[in-house]
mmCIF file of C-alpha atoms and ligand atoms in Angstrom:
data_model
loop_
_atom_site.group_PDB
_atom_site.id
_atom_site.type_symbol
_atom_site.label_atom_id
_atom_site.label_comp_id
_atom_site.label_asym_id
_atom_site.label_seq_id
_atom_site.Cartn_x
_atom_site.Cartn_y
_atom_site.Cartn_z
ATOM 1 C CA MET O 1 -10.007 -4.617 -12.015
ATOM 2 C CA ASN O 2 -7.291 -2.462 -13.470
ATOM 3 C CA GLY O 3 -4.275 -2.850 -15.627
ATOM 4 C CA PRO O 4 -0.923 -1.698 -14.292
ATOM 5 C CA ALA O 5 -1.502 1.773 -12.865
ATOM 6 C CA ASP O 6 0.146 4.621 -14.702
ATOM 7 C CA ASN O 7 0.955 6.880 -11.809
ATOM 8 C CA GLU O 8 4.737 6.451 -11.752
ATOM 9 C CA ALA O 9 5.445 10.022 -12.862
ATOM 10 C CA ASN O 10 8.859 11.028 -11.579
ATOM 11 C CA ASN O 11 8.480 9.572 -8.130
ATOM 12 C CA GLY O 12 8.737 5.830 -8.853
ATOM 13 C CA TRP O 13 5.976 3.299 -8.416
ATOM 14 C CA HIS O 14 3.741 4.603 -5.646
ATOM 15 C CA TRP O 15 4.136 1.385 -3.640
ATOM 16 C CA ASP O 16 7.968 1.602 -3.506
ATOM 17 C CA ARG O 17 8.254 3.916 -0.514
ATOM 18 C CA TYR O 18 5.350 2.217 1.226
ATOM 19 C CA TRP O 19 7.277 -1.059 1.408
ATOM 20 C CA GLN O 20 10.638 0.566 2.120
ATOM 21 C CA ALA O 21 9.465 0.908 5.694
ATOM 22 C CA ASP O 22 9.061 -1.297 8.725
ATOM 23 C CA ARG O 23 5.561 -2.625 8.010
ATOM 24 C CA LEU O 24 4.288 -6.041 7.105
ATOM 25 C CA SER O 25 0.747 -5.989 5.810
ATOM 26 C CA ALA O 26 -1.087 -3.549 3.553
ATOM 27 C CA CYS O 27 -4.062 -3.278 5.934
ATOM 28 C CA LEU O 28 -5.960 -5.105 8.701
ATOM 29 C CA ALA O 29 -2.764 -5.520 10.731
ATOM 30 C CA ASP O 30 -2.705 -7.175 14.115
ATOM 31 C CA THR O 31 -1.095 -4.724 16.561
ATOM 32 C CA ALA O 32 1.028 -7.409 18.251
ATOM 33 C CA THR O 33 2.593 -9.052 15.186
ATOM 34 C CA GLY O 34 2.204 -6.371 12.516
ATOM 35 C CA ASN O 35 1.048 -9.116 10.176
ATOM 36 C CA TYR O 36 -2.564 -9.777 9.159
ATOM 37 C CA ALA O 37 -5.113 -10.253 11.903
ATOM 38 C CA GLN O 38 -6.421 -13.717 12.708
ATOM 39 C CA ALA O 39 -9.413 -13.422 10.366
ATOM 40 C CA ILE O 40 -6.994 -13.349 7.435
ATOM 41 C CA ARG O 41 -4.278 -15.606 8.860
ATOM 42 C CA THR O 42 -6.566 -18.555 9.559
ATOM 43 C CA GLY O 43 -7.476 -19.089 5.901
ATOM 44 C CA TRP O 44 -3.838 -18.878 4.847
ATOM 45 C CA ALA O 45 -2.629 -21.301 7.512
ATOM 46 C CA ALA O 46 -5.337 -23.795 6.454
ATOM 47 C CA PHE O 47 -4.330 -23.412 2.801
ATOM 48 C CA PHE O 48 -0.596 -23.944 3.451
ATOM 49 C CA GLU O 49 -0.943 -26.756 5.977
ATOM 50 C CA PRO O 50 -1.347 -29.667 3.471
ATOM 51 C CA PHE O 51 1.718 -28.792 1.347
ATOM 52 C CA PRO O 52 4.493 -31.397 1.739
ATOM 53 C CA ASP O 53 8.079 -30.773 2.750
ATOM 54 C CA GLY O 54 9.974 -29.087 -0.088
ATOM 55 C CA ALA O 55 6.868 -27.569 -1.713
ATOM 56 C CA ARG O 56 7.632 -24.563 -3.906
ATOM 57 C CA LEU O 57 5.276 -21.620 -3.431
ATOM 58 C CA LEU O 58 4.816 -18.286 -5.184
ATOM 59 C CA ASP O 59 3.074 -15.222 -3.720
ATOM 60 C CA ILE O 60 2.322 -12.412 -6.193
ATOM 61 C CA GLY O 61 1.958 -8.736 -5.197
ATOM 62 C CA THR O 62 3.705 -9.824 -2.024
ATOM 63 C CA GLY O 63 4.533 -6.408 -0.526
ATOM 64 C CA ASN O 64 6.753 -7.042 2.517
ATOM 65 C CA GLY O 65 5.960 -10.728 2.570
ATOM 66 C CA ALA O 66 2.946 -11.006 4.894
ATOM 67 C CA VAL O 67 1.625 -14.170 3.205
ATOM 68 C CA PRO O 68 5.050 -15.807 2.661
ATOM 69 C CA LEU O 69 5.693 -15.372 6.396
ATOM 70 C CA ILE O 70 2.461 -17.180 7.258
ATOM 71 C CA ALA O 71 3.483 -19.951 4.819
ATOM 72 C CA ARG O 72 6.859 -20.231 6.497
ATOM 73 C CA GLU O 73 5.372 -20.279 10.002
ATOM 74 C CA THR O 74 2.942 -23.017 8.959
ATOM 75 C CA ALA O 75 5.824 -25.101 7.563
ATOM 76 C CA VAL O 76 7.990 -24.574 10.654
ATOM 77 C CA GLN O 77 5.131 -25.602 12.965
ATOM 78 C CA ALA O 78 4.686 -28.800 10.958
ATOM 79 C CA GLY O 79 8.445 -29.515 10.911
ATOM 80 C CA ARG O 80 8.663 -28.875 7.150
ATOM 81 C CA ARG O 81 10.462 -26.485 4.849
ATOM 82 C CA PHE O 82 8.916 -24.752 1.860
ATOM 83 C CA GLU O 83 10.784 -22.906 -0.882
ATOM 84 C CA ILE O 84 8.899 -19.623 -0.884
ATOM 85 C CA HIS O 85 9.094 -16.882 -3.521
ATOM 86 C CA GLY O 86 7.399 -13.481 -3.446
ATOM 87 C CA VAL O 87 7.185 -11.090 -6.403
ATOM 88 C CA ASP O 88 6.046 -7.494 -6.462
ATOM 89 C CA ARG O 89 6.094 -4.728 -9.020
ATOM 90 C CA ALA O 90 7.418 -2.466 -6.253
ATOM 91 C CA ASP O 91 11.100 -2.172 -5.399
ATOM 92 C CA ILE O 92 10.872 -4.419 -2.322
ATOM 93 C CA ASP O 93 13.562 -5.672 0.064
ATOM 94 C CA PRO O 94 11.650 -6.897 3.141
ATOM 95 C CA ALA O 95 14.635 -8.415 4.973
ATOM 96 C CA ARG O 96 16.220 -4.963 4.988
ATOM 97 C CA PHE O 97 13.208 -2.932 6.077
ATOM 98 C CA VAL O 98 11.083 -5.134 8.346
ATOM 99 C CA HIS O 99 12.669 -5.548 11.752
ATOM 100 C CA ALA O 100 10.286 -7.884 13.569
ATOM 101 C CA THR O 101 11.194 -11.038 11.652
ATOM 102 C CA PRO O 102 14.587 -10.573 9.980
ATOM 103 C CA GLY O 103 15.649 -14.245 10.050
ATOM 104 C CA ALA O 104 12.364 -15.497 8.679
ATOM 105 C CA LEU O 105 12.285 -12.949 5.860
ATOM 106 C CA ALA O 106 15.867 -13.777 4.860
ATOM 107 C CA ASP O 107 14.640 -17.339 4.277
ATOM 108 C CA ILE O 108 12.199 -16.190 1.576
ATOM 109 C CA HIS O 109 13.187 -15.368 -2.009
ATOM 110 C CA PHE O 110 11.882 -11.900 -2.854
ATOM 111 C CA HIS O 111 11.839 -10.550 -6.395
ATOM 112 C CA GLY O 112 11.214 -6.811 -6.577
ATOM 113 C CA ARG O 113 10.295 -4.940 -9.738
ATOM 114 C CA THR O 114 8.631 -8.116 -10.958
ATOM 115 C CA SER O 115 5.153 -7.996 -12.427
ATOM 116 C CA ALA O 116 2.719 -10.860 -12.152
ATOM 117 C CA GLU O 117 2.092 -10.458 -15.878
ATOM 118 C CA SER O 118 5.668 -11.502 -16.696
ATOM 119 C CA LEU O 119 7.074 -13.994 -14.198
ATOM 120 C CA PRO O 120 10.785 -14.888 -14.289
ATOM 121 C CA PHE O 121 10.217 -18.584 -13.561
ATOM 122 C CA PRO O 122 10.217 -21.731 -15.715
ATOM 123 C CA ASP O 123 7.044 -23.529 -16.786
ATOM 124 C CA ARG O 124 5.461 -25.997 -14.316
ATOM 125 C CA HIS O 125 7.545 -24.753 -11.412
ATOM 126 C CA PHE O 126 5.261 -24.106 -8.416
ATOM 127 C CA ASP O 127 3.087 -26.289 -6.180
ATOM 128 C CA GLY O 128 1.160 -23.357 -4.736
ATOM 129 C CA LEU O 129 0.208 -19.874 -5.986
ATOM 130 C CA THR O 130 -1.128 -17.154 -3.730
ATOM 131 C CA GLY O 131 -1.921 -13.478 -3.409
ATOM 132 C CA GLN O 132 -3.478 -11.315 -0.717
ATOM 133 C CA TYR O 133 -5.111 -8.222 -2.187
ATOM 134 C CA ALA O 134 -2.873 -8.684 -5.229
ATOM 135 C CA LEU O 135 -4.294 -10.418 -8.320
ATOM 136 C CA GLU O 136 -7.057 -7.812 -8.677
ATOM 137 C CA TYR O 137 -4.380 -5.088 -9.003
ATOM 138 C CA THR O 138 -2.924 -6.744 -12.097
ATOM 139 C CA ASP O 139 -4.060 -7.213 -15.670
ATOM 140 C CA PRO O 140 -5.956 -10.451 -15.024
ATOM 141 C CA ALA O 141 -5.737 -11.977 -18.524
ATOM 142 C CA SER O 142 -1.920 -11.731 -18.541
ATOM 143 C CA SER O 143 -1.319 -12.682 -14.930
ATOM 144 C CA VAL O 144 -3.678 -15.687 -14.980
ATOM 145 C CA ARG O 145 -1.937 -16.871 -18.174
ATOM 146 C CA GLU O 146 1.407 -16.595 -16.349
ATOM 147 C CA LEU O 147 0.072 -18.339 -13.242
ATOM 148 C CA ALA O 148 -1.156 -21.228 -15.402
ATOM 149 C CA ARG O 149 2.254 -21.423 -17.074
ATOM 150 C CA VAL O 150 4.346 -21.543 -13.876
ATOM 151 C CA ALA O 151 1.966 -23.882 -12.008
ATOM 152 C CA LYS O 152 2.763 -27.594 -11.859
ATOM 153 C CA PRO O 153 -0.153 -29.875 -12.755
ATOM 154 C CA GLY O 154 -2.135 -30.263 -9.529
ATOM 155 C CA ALA O 155 -0.804 -26.981 -8.098
ATOM 156 C CA ARG O 156 -3.263 -25.304 -5.732
ATOM 157 C CA LEU O 157 -4.088 -21.614 -5.836
ATOM 158 C CA ARG O 158 -5.686 -19.244 -3.343
ATOM 159 C CA PHE O 159 -6.341 -15.542 -3.632
ATOM 160 C CA VAL O 160 -7.961 -13.087 -1.260
ATOM 161 C CA LEU O 161 -9.340 -10.183 -3.273
ATOM 162 C CA HIS O 162 -10.749 -6.778 -2.519
ATOM 163 C CA ALA O 163 -14.547 -6.727 -2.701
ATOM 164 C CA GLU O 164 -16.709 -3.725 -3.450
ATOM 165 C CA GLY O 165 -18.143 -2.400 -0.190
ATOM 166 C CA ALA O 166 -15.765 -4.423 2.011
ATOM 167 C CA THR O 167 -14.117 -2.861 5.074
ATOM 168 C CA PRO O 168 -10.664 -2.041 3.571
ATOM 169 C CA VAL O 169 -12.249 -0.601 0.427
ATOM 170 C CA ALA O 170 -14.641 1.577 2.428
ATOM 171 C CA GLY O 171 -11.600 2.782 4.408
ATOM 172 C CA ALA O 172 -9.862 3.697 1.138
ATOM 173 C CA ALA O 173 -12.866 5.763 0.040
ATOM 174 C CA ARG O 174 -12.776 7.644 3.372
ATOM 175 C CA GLY O 175 -9.027 8.210 3.017
ATOM 176 C CA LEU O 176 -9.459 9.642 -0.465
ATOM 177 C CA ALA O 177 -12.140 12.023 0.804
ATOM 178 C CA GLU O 178 -9.780 13.187 3.583
ATOM 179 C CA ILE O 179 -6.973 13.840 1.117
ATOM 180 C CA ALA O 180 -9.296 15.737 -1.229
ATOM 181 C CA PHE O 181 -10.488 17.850 1.716
ATOM 182 C CA LEU O 182 -6.924 18.712 2.748
ATOM 183 C CA THR O 183 -5.370 19.248 -0.646
ATOM 184 C CA GLU O 184 -8.214 20.531 -2.825
ATOM 185 C CA GLU O 185 -10.629 22.194 -0.415
ATOM 186 C CA LEU O 186 -8.255 23.586 2.227
ATOM 187 C CA ARG O 187 -5.219 23.649 -0.122
ATOM 188 C CA ILE O 188 -3.156 23.273 3.003
ATOM 189 C CA LEU O 189 0.217 22.657 1.338
ATOM 190 C CA ASP O 190 -0.224 25.556 -1.087
ATOM 191 C CA LYS O 191 -0.917 27.787 1.915
ATOM 192 C CA ALA O 192 2.131 26.406 3.729
ATOM 193 C CA ARG O 193 4.313 27.297 0.711
ATOM 194 C CA VAL O 194 2.908 30.848 0.589
ATOM 195 C CA LEU O 195 3.524 31.160 4.328
ATOM 196 C CA MET O 196 7.169 30.045 4.099
ATOM 197 C CA ARG O 197 7.905 32.343 1.154
ATOM 198 C CA ALA O 198 6.290 35.312 2.898
ATOM 199 C CA ALA O 199 8.019 34.601 6.218
ATOM 200 C CA PHE O 200 11.430 34.292 4.556
ATOM 201 C CA ALA O 201 10.873 37.486 2.550
ATOM 202 C CA PHE O 202 9.991 39.418 5.699
ATOM 203 C CA GLU O 203 12.558 37.899 8.049
ATOM 204 C CA GLN O 204 15.442 38.119 5.595
ATOM 205 C CA ALA O 205 14.752 41.632 4.278
ATOM 206 C CA ASN O 206 17.625 44.069 4.819
ATOM 207 C CA ALA O 207 15.369 46.518 6.581
ATOM 208 C CA PHE O 208 12.050 46.303 8.425
ATOM 209 C CA ASP O 209 9.312 46.390 5.797
ATOM 210 C CA THR O 210 5.672 46.809 6.882
ATOM 211 C CA ARG O 211 4.317 45.514 3.543
ATOM 212 C CA LEU O 212 6.326 42.302 3.882
ATOM 213 C CA GLU O 213 5.305 42.034 7.514
ATOM 214 C CA ASP O 214 1.665 42.393 6.531
ATOM 215 C CA GLU O 215 1.953 39.725 3.820
ATOM 216 C CA ALA O 216 3.656 37.308 6.222
ATOM 217 C CA ARG O 217 0.967 37.905 8.855
ATOM 218 C CA LYS O 218 -1.849 37.320 6.347
ATOM 219 C CA ALA O 219 -0.177 34.155 5.011
ATOM 220 C CA ARG O 220 0.176 32.878 8.577
ATOM 221 C CA GLU O 221 -3.481 33.598 9.353
ATOM 222 C CA GLN O 222 -4.592 31.783 6.203
ATOM 223 C CA TYR O 223 -2.457 28.769 6.928
ATOM 224 C CA LEU O 224 -3.575 28.596 10.571
ATOM 225 C CA ALA O 225 -7.244 28.902 9.574
ATOM 226 C CA ALA O 226 -6.796 25.909 7.243
ATOM 227 C CA ALA O 227 -4.977 23.935 9.954
ATOM 228 C CA ARG O 228 -7.778 24.672 12.451
ATOM 229 C CA ALA O 229 -10.374 23.575 9.876
ATOM 230 C CA ALA O 230 -8.449 20.321 9.438
ATOM 231 C CA ASP O 231 -8.329 19.756 13.205
ATOM 232 C CA ALA O 232 -12.016 20.537 13.590
ATOM 233 C CA ARG O 233 -13.047 18.116 10.868
ATOM 234 C CA TYR O 234 -11.071 15.160 12.201
ATOM 235 C CA PRO O 235 -10.875 15.318 15.979
ATOM 236 C CA GLY O 236 -10.918 11.484 16.275
ATOM 237 C CA ALA O 237 -7.494 9.879 16.667
ATOM 238 C CA GLY O 238 -8.199 7.092 14.138
ATOM 239 C CA SER O 239 -8.384 9.230 11.032
ATOM 240 C CA LYS O 240 -5.736 11.708 12.089
ATOM 241 C CA ALA O 241 -2.605 9.922 10.828
ATOM 242 C CA LEU O 242 -2.547 11.642 7.461
ATOM 243 C CA PHE O 243 -3.557 15.000 8.958
ATOM 244 C CA SER O 244 -0.818 14.783 11.561
ATOM 245 C CA GLU O 245 1.757 13.833 8.961
ATOM 246 C CA ILE O 246 0.994 16.973 6.985
ATOM 247 C CA LEU O 247 0.354 19.403 9.849
ATOM 248 C CA ASP O 248 3.285 18.176 11.972
ATOM 249 C CA GLY O 249 5.545 18.294 8.907
ATOM 250 C CA VAL O 250 4.617 21.906 8.219
ATOM 251 C CA ARG O 251 4.958 22.808 11.905
ATOM 252 C CA ALA O 252 8.466 21.278 12.055
ATOM 253 C CA ALA O 253 9.460 23.173 8.897
ATOM 254 C CA TRP O 254 8.141 26.376 10.453
ATOM 255 C CA ASP O 255 9.864 25.858 13.814
ATOM 256 C CA HIS O 256 13.242 25.105 12.222
ATOM 257 C CA ARG O 257 13.076 27.490 9.292
ATOM 258 C CA ARG O 258 15.837 29.762 10.628
ATOM 259 C CA ASN O 259 18.331 26.877 10.378
ATOM 260 C CA PHE O 260 17.625 26.276 6.704
ATOM 261 C CA THR O 261 17.302 27.945 3.322
ATOM 262 C CA LEU O 262 13.913 28.620 1.784
ATOM 263 C CA ASP O 263 14.722 26.122 -0.984
ATOM 264 C CA TYR O 264 15.379 23.414 1.564
ATOM 265 C CA ILE O 265 12.089 24.114 3.372
ATOM 266 C CA LEU O 266 10.138 24.128 0.084
ATOM 267 C CA THR O 267 11.773 20.837 -0.928
ATOM 268 C CA GLY O 268 10.571 19.375 2.375
ATOM 269 C CA LEU O 269 7.025 20.544 1.619
ATOM 270 C CA ASP O 270 7.306 19.027 -1.882
ATOM 271 C CA ARG O 271 8.254 15.736 -0.250
ATOM 272 C CA ILE O 272 5.147 15.835 1.967
ATOM 273 C CA ASP O 273 3.127 16.626 -1.138
ATOM 274 C CA GLN O 274 4.600 13.633 -3.015
ATOM 275 C CA GLU O 275 3.945 11.298 -0.069
ATOM 276 C CA THR O 276 0.344 12.490 0.074
ATOM 277 C CA ARG O 277 -0.094 11.931 -3.681
ATOM 278 C CA ALA O 278 1.474 8.459 -3.440
ATOM 279 C CA HIS O 279 -0.901 7.651 -0.571
ATOM 280 C CA ALA O 280 -3.851 8.840 -2.661
ATOM 281 C CA ALA O 281 -2.629 6.767 -5.631
ATOM 282 C CA ARG O 282 -2.494 3.620 -3.455
ATOM 283 C CA LEU O 283 -5.980 4.250 -2.101
ATOM 284 C CA GLU O 284 -7.229 4.889 -5.622
ATOM 285 C CA ASP O 285 -5.584 1.607 -6.702
ATOM 286 C CA MET O 286 -7.477 -0.207 -3.988
ATOM 287 C CA ARG O 287 -10.784 1.419 -4.851
ATOM 288 C CA ARG O 288 -10.376 0.518 -8.535
ATOM 289 C CA ALA O 289 -9.107 -2.989 -7.760
ATOM 290 C CA ALA O 290 -12.217 -3.924 -5.750
ATOM 291 C CA LEU O 291 -14.271 -6.545 -7.551
ATOM 292 C CA SER O 292 -18.018 -6.723 -7.813
ATOM 293 C CA ARG O 293 -19.670 -10.140 -7.557
ATOM 294 C CA GLU O 294 -19.908 -10.215 -11.370
ATOM 295 C CA GLU O 295 -16.215 -9.371 -11.786
ATOM 296 C CA LEU O 296 -15.324 -12.143 -9.363
ATOM 297 C CA ALA O 297 -17.378 -14.580 -11.461
ATOM 298 C CA ALA O 298 -15.560 -13.368 -14.597
ATOM 299 C CA LEU O 299 -12.208 -14.014 -12.914
ATOM 300 C CA ALA O 300 -13.333 -17.523 -11.973
ATOM 301 C CA THR O 301 -14.294 -18.113 -15.618
ATOM 302 C CA LEU O 302 -10.891 -16.876 -16.744
ATOM 303 C CA LEU O 303 -9.184 -19.366 -14.423
ATOM 304 C CA ARG O 304 -11.292 -22.212 -15.851
ATOM 305 C CA GLU O 305 -10.409 -21.135 -19.384
ATOM 306 C CA LYS O 306 -6.695 -21.267 -18.498
ATOM 307 C CA GLY O 307 -6.925 -24.839 -17.222
ATOM 308 C CA PHE O 308 -7.717 -24.438 -13.517
ATOM 309 C CA GLY O 309 -10.327 -26.748 -12.048
ATOM 310 C CA GLY O 310 -12.300 -26.917 -8.810
ATOM 311 C CA VAL O 311 -12.686 -23.131 -8.906
ATOM 312 C CA ARG O 312 -14.477 -21.944 -5.766
ATOM 313 C CA THR O 313 -15.378 -18.418 -4.735
ATOM 314 C CA GLY O 314 -16.809 -17.094 -1.499
ATOM 315 C CA GLU O 315 -16.963 -14.216 0.949
ATOM 316 C CA LEU O 316 -14.292 -13.720 3.565
ATOM 317 C CA ARG O 317 -15.838 -12.237 6.700
ATOM 318 C CA ALA O 318 -14.419 -11.318 10.111
ATOM 319 C CA PRO O 319 -15.584 -14.006 12.578
ATOM 320 C CA GLU O 320 -16.136 -11.500 15.397
ATOM 321 C CA ASP O 321 -18.566 -9.155 13.637
ATOM 322 C CA ALA O 322 -19.133 -10.568 10.122
ATOM 323 C CA ARG O 323 -17.567 -7.530 8.429
ATOM 324 C CA LEU O 324 -16.797 -8.301 4.789
ATOM 325 C CA LEU O 325 -13.009 -8.371 4.314
ATOM 326 C CA GLY O 326 -12.938 -9.513 0.706
ATOM 327 C CA TRP O 327 -13.527 -12.396 -1.695
ATOM 328 C CA GLU O 328 -11.802 -15.734 -1.498
ATOM 329 C CA LEU O 329 -10.890 -17.615 -4.667
ATOM 330 C CA GLN O 330 -9.440 -21.131 -4.749
ATOM 331 C CA ALA O 331 -8.605 -23.513 -7.560
ATOM 332 C CA ALA O 332 -6.138 -26.172 -8.693
ATOM 333 C CA LEU O 333 -4.395 -26.664 -12.045
ATOM 334 C CA THR O 334 -5.871 -29.754 -13.665
HETATM 335 C C1 LIG K 401 -2.532 -4.035 -1.429
HETATM 336 S S1 LIG K 401 -0.871 -4.397 -1.734
HETATM 337 C C2 LIG K 401 -0.806 -6.027 -1.027
HETATM 338 C C3 LIG K 401 0.559 -6.463 -0.607
HETATM 339 C C4 LIG K 401 0.628 -7.764 0.196
HETATM 340 N N1 LIG K 401 0.088 -8.883 -0.530
HETATM 341 C C5 LIG K 401 -0.098 -7.602 1.508
HETATM 342 O O1 LIG K 401 -1.217 -8.113 1.617
HETATM 343 O O2 LIG K 401 0.454 -6.982 2.427
HETATM 344 C C6 LIG K 401 -0.845 -4.683 -3.472
HETATM 345 C C7 LIG K 401 0.546 -4.948 -4.002
HETATM 346 O O3 LIG K 401 0.442 -5.357 -5.363
HETATM 347 C C8 LIG K 401 1.558 -4.845 -6.051
HETATM 348 N N2 LIG K 401 1.231 -4.878 -7.476
HETATM 349 C C9 LIG K 401 0.374 -4.092 -8.136
HETATM 350 N N3 LIG K 401 0.325 -4.443 -9.442
HETATM 351 C C10 LIG K 401 1.176 -5.483 -9.586
HETATM 352 C C11 LIG K 401 1.561 -6.286 -10.692
HETATM 353 N N4 LIG K 401 1.053 -6.076 -11.896
HETATM 354 N N5 LIG K 401 2.467 -7.272 -10.480
HETATM 355 C C12 LIG K 401 2.999 -7.487 -9.252
HETATM 356 N N6 LIG K 401 2.673 -6.744 -8.176
HETATM 357 C C13 LIG K 401 1.763 -5.758 -8.333
HETATM 358 C C14 LIG K 401 1.751 -3.463 -5.480
HETATM 359 O O4 LIG K 401 3.067 -2.981 -5.738
HETATM 360 C C15 LIG K 401 1.465 -3.733 -4.008
HETATM 361 O O5 LIG K 401 2.646 -4.052 -3.312
#
């Protein structure tokens, strides 16, 4: 578990840009809907199904509203209407950025820049409290205290939490290794900067200069050697997204460099660098958020101490191949 991460530097909260894009779930997305795959959806639909018409629900760490959308769909299928709120520390605006379900998202009350540790709602307000890969990102003592405060007596709660060794967490560890390989071992963006500077110096010199030509050629060779090493290490399409983002970005900057100033090109490379760092920060968040079995038990104890009863924990596994997807935690305010 971690407290609020401290990686906001000068580029905002590292989840801001992630959610200011047309995507619904943080991981495990179904390719057809963009929302969570069935293994995750089923548990949420079963949780939301018993809530009566008019129930008021709160989803913390909501991202672009993956869980609120499942709540809404469940209500619509049952001919009911829920009042659904989603909060996130990130600067979210799902109805603006997610195109697949604009009407449905407009029906949900989203509160960006809102931490679970300090909820802007009255006491005893909600019938249901949820979070998908969310509670474990927060400071648990403060957020559980807030959840207990805003829950009505009898309110039900369900959280899906990252588990050590589970599929998404293992993916995060692989992603971090890829980023370290690209940025620390190959130093690909540093080499791209050297290349651009050298190419501009040579191409914009007043007269042909063999020393500048030689430097530009060497810088190009060094960059291309790093790019080939990147390609050779990750030939499989699955893990290439990050590689392509960086390599294609540099290639585009190179191809179009004559239309732009060096400053503009270097700013573009800085942007790629910032995106890569934000991606690493999110993966690092996930890795640190993952709970061991003992940490899950401690969270269950915390809920009991704050007045929740019927606390149940368990493993959430994919039905098709039994992969561990996370922990499941349920309770009700007594
Ligand atoms: C892994 S994402 C999950 C988002 C969404 N629940 C989903 O499953 O698609 C974790 C989210 O928690 C948010 N978050 C992290 N710490 C938070 C906090 N203290 N309060 C509220 N949200 C937080 C992040 O901004 C991020 O959007």
